[in-house]
CSV table of C-alpha atoms in Angstrom, one decimal:
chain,number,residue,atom,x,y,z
B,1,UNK,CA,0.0,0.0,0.0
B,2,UNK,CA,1.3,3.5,-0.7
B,3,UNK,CA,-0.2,5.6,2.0
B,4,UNK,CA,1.8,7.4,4.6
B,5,UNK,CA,-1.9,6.8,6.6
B,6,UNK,CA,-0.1,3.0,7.2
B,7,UNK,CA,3.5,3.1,7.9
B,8,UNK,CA,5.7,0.5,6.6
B,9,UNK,CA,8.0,1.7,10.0
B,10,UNK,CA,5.0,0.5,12.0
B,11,UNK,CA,5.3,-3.0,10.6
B,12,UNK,CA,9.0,-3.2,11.2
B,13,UNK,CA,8.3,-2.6,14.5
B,14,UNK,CA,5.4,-4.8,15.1
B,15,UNK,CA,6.3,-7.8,13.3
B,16,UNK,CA,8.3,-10.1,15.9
B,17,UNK,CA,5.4,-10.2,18.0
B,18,UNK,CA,2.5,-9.4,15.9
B,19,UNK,CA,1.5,-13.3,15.8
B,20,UNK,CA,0.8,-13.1,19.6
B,21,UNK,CA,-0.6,-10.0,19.2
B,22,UNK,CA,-3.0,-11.8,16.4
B,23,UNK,CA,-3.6,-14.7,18.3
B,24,UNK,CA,-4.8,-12.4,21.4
B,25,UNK,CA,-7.2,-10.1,19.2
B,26,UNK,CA,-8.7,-13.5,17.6
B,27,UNK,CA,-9.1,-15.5,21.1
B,28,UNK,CA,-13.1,-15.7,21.7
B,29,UNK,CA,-14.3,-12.9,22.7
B,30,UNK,CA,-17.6,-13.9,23.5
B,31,UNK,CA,-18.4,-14.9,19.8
B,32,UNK,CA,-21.1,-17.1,19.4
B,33,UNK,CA,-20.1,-20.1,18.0
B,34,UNK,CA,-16.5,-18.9,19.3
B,35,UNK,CA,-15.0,-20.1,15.9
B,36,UNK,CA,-11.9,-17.7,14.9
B,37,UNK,CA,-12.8,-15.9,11.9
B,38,UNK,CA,-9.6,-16.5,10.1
B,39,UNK,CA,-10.6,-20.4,10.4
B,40,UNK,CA,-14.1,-19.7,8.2
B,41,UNK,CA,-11.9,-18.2,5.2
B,42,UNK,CA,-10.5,-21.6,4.8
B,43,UNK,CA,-14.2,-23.2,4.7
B,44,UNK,CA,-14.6,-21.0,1.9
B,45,UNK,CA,-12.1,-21.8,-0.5
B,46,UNK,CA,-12.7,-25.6,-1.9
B,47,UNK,CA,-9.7,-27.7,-1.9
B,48,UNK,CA,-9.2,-28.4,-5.2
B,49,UNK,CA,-6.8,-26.8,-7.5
B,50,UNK,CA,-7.1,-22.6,-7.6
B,51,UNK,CA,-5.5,-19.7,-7.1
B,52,UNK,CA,-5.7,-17.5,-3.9
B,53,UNK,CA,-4.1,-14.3,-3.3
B,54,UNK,CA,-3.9,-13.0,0.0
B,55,UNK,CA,-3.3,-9.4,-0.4
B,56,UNK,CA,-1.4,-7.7,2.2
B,57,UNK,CA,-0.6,-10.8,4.0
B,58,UNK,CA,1.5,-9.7,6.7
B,59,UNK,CA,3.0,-13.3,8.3
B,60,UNK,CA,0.6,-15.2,6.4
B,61,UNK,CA,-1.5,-16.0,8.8
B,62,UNK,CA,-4.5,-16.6,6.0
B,63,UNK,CA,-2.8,-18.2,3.5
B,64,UNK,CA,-0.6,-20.8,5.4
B,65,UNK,CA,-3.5,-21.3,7.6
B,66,UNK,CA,-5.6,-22.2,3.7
B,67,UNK,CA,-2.3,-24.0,2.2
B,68,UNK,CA,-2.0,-26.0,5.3
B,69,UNK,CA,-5.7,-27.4,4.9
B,70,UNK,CA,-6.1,-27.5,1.0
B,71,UNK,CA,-3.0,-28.6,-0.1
B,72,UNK,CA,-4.5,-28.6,-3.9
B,73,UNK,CA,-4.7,-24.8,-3.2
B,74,UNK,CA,-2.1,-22.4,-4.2
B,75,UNK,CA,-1.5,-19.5,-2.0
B,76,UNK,CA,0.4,-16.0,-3.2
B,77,UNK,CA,0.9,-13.9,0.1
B,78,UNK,CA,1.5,-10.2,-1.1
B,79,UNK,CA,2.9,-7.6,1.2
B,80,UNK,CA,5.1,-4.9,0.9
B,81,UNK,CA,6.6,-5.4,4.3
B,82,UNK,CA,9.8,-7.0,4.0
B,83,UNK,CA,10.4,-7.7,7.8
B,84,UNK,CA,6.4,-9.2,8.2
B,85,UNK,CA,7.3,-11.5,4.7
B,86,UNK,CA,10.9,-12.6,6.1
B,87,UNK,CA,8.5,-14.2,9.4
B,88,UNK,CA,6.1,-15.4,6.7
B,89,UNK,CA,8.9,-17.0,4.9
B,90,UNK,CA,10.1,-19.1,7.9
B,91,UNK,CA,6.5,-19.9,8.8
B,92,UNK,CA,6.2,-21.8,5.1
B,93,UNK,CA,9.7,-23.4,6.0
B,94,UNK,CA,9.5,-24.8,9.1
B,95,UNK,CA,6.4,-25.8,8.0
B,96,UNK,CA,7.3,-27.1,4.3
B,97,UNK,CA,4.8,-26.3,2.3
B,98,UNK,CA,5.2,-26.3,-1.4
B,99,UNK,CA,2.2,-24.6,-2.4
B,100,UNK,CA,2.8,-20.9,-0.9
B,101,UNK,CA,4.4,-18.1,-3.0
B,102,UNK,CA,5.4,-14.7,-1.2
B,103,UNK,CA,5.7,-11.7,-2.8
B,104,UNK,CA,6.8,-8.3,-1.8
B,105,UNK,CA,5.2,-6.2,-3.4
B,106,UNK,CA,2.6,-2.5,-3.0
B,107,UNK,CA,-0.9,-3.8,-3.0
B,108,UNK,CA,-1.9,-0.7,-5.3
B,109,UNK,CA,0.0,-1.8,-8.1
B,110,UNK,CA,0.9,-5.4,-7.9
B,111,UNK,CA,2.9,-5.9,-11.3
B,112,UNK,CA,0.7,-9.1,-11.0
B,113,UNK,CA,-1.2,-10.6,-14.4
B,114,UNK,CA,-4.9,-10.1,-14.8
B,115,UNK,CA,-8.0,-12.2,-14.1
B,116,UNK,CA,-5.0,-14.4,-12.0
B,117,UNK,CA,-6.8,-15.3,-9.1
B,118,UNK,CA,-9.8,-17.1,-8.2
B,119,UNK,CA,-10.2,-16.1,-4.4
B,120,UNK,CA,-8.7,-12.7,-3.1
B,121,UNK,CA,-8.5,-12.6,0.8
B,122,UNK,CA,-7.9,-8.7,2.1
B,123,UNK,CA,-7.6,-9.5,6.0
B,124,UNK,CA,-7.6,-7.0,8.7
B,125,UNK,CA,-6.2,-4.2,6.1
B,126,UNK,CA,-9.0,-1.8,5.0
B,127,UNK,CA,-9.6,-0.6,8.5
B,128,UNK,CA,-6.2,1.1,8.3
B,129,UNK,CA,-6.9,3.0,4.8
B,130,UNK,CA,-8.1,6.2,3.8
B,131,UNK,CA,-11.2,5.9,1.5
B,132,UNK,CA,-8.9,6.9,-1.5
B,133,UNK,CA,-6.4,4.1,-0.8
B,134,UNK,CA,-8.4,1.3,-0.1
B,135,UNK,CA,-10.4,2.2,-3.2
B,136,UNK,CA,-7.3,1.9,-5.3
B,137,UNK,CA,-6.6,-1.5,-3.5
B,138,UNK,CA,-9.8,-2.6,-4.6
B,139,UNK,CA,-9.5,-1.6,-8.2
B,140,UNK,CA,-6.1,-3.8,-8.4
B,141,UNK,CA,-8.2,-6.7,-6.7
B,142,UNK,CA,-11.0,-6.6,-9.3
B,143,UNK,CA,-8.4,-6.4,-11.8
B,144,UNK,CA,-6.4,-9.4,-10.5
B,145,UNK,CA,-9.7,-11.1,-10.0
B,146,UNK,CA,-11.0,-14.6,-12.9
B,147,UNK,CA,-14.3,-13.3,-14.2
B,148,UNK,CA,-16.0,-15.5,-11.8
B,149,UNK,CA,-13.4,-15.3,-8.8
B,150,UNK,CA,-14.3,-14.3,-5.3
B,151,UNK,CA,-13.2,-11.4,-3.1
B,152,UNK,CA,-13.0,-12.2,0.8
B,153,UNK,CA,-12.8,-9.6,3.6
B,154,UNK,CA,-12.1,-10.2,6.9
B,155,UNK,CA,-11.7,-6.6,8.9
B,156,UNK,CA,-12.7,-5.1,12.6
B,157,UNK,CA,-16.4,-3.8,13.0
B,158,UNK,CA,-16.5,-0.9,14.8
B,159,UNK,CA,-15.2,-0.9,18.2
B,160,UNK,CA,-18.3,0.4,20.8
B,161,UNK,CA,-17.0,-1.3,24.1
B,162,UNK,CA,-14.3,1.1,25.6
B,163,UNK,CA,-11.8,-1.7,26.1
B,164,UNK,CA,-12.1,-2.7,22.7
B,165,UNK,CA,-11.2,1.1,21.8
B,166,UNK,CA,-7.9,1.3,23.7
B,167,UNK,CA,-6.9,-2.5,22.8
B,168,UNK,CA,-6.5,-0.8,19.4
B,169,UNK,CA,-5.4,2.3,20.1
B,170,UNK,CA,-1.6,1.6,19.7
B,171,UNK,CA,-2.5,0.9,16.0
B,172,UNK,CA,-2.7,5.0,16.0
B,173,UNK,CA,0.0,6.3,18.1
């Protein structure tokens, strides 16, 4: 993404621990069916063989999580953090996995081919953009996209509950 809005200094700085930091966010927090939401992406995506591209991917939470379950799947992580693709990397390593790509690369202009992809996953990104930026994100997804491919968003509703508000608030600081 080229915003200053989302700083790629932030990510340097978050990325050793932002898999804890993950794991806490997604414990249940009183969800109904107390399923982690990054665990429904990978019901939606049939294991068989397509193309997924999870934009921004940060560690690769989403798409090792998908390549780890559908191992017909092919997963491209895309971020233009280098520090949150090098933990991404060893992830897929220590893990061997074959069928996981990682790219570093701006999510506003990918350098990718069009009509690549059958699923696009944008997890926990748009949140963080100004209406400008994730609207040019969104144009390079639909560009990316098969004719008959499928975008899938996972982000944060609206935080009402004061704790909820400052358990974020170091996102903005």
């Amino acid at each position: 993404m080229s915003s200053k809005a989302v700083s790629k200094g932030m990510y340097k700085l978050i990325s050793p621990g932002y898999d804890i930091l993950d794991k806490t966010f997604f414990r249940d927090n009183g969800r109904k069916n107390g399923r982690n939401p990054r665990e429904v992406l990978s019901e939606l995506i049939p294991d068989e063989k397509v193309m997924v591209l999870d934009m921004c991917c940060g560690t690769g939470t989403n798409g090792i999580g998908i390549a780890m379950k559908k191992p017909a799947v092919t997963v491209v992580g895309l971020d233009r953090s280098r520090p949150m693709l090098k933990r991404a990397r060893r992830k897929v390593q220590e893990l061997g996995l074959s069928n996981v790509k990682l790219i570093c690369s701006d999510a506003t202009d990918t350098g990718l081919k069009d009509e690549m992809f059958d699923y696009i996953i944008i997890g926990l990104v748009l949140h963080e953009c100004d209406s400008i930026l994730w609207r040019t994100i969104l144009s390079e997804v639909y560009r990316l996209l098969k004719k008959n491919g499928r975008l899938l968003i996972l982000d944060w509703e609206r935080q009402t509950v004061l704790f909820d508000k400052l358990k974020f608030a170091p996102m903005y600081i």
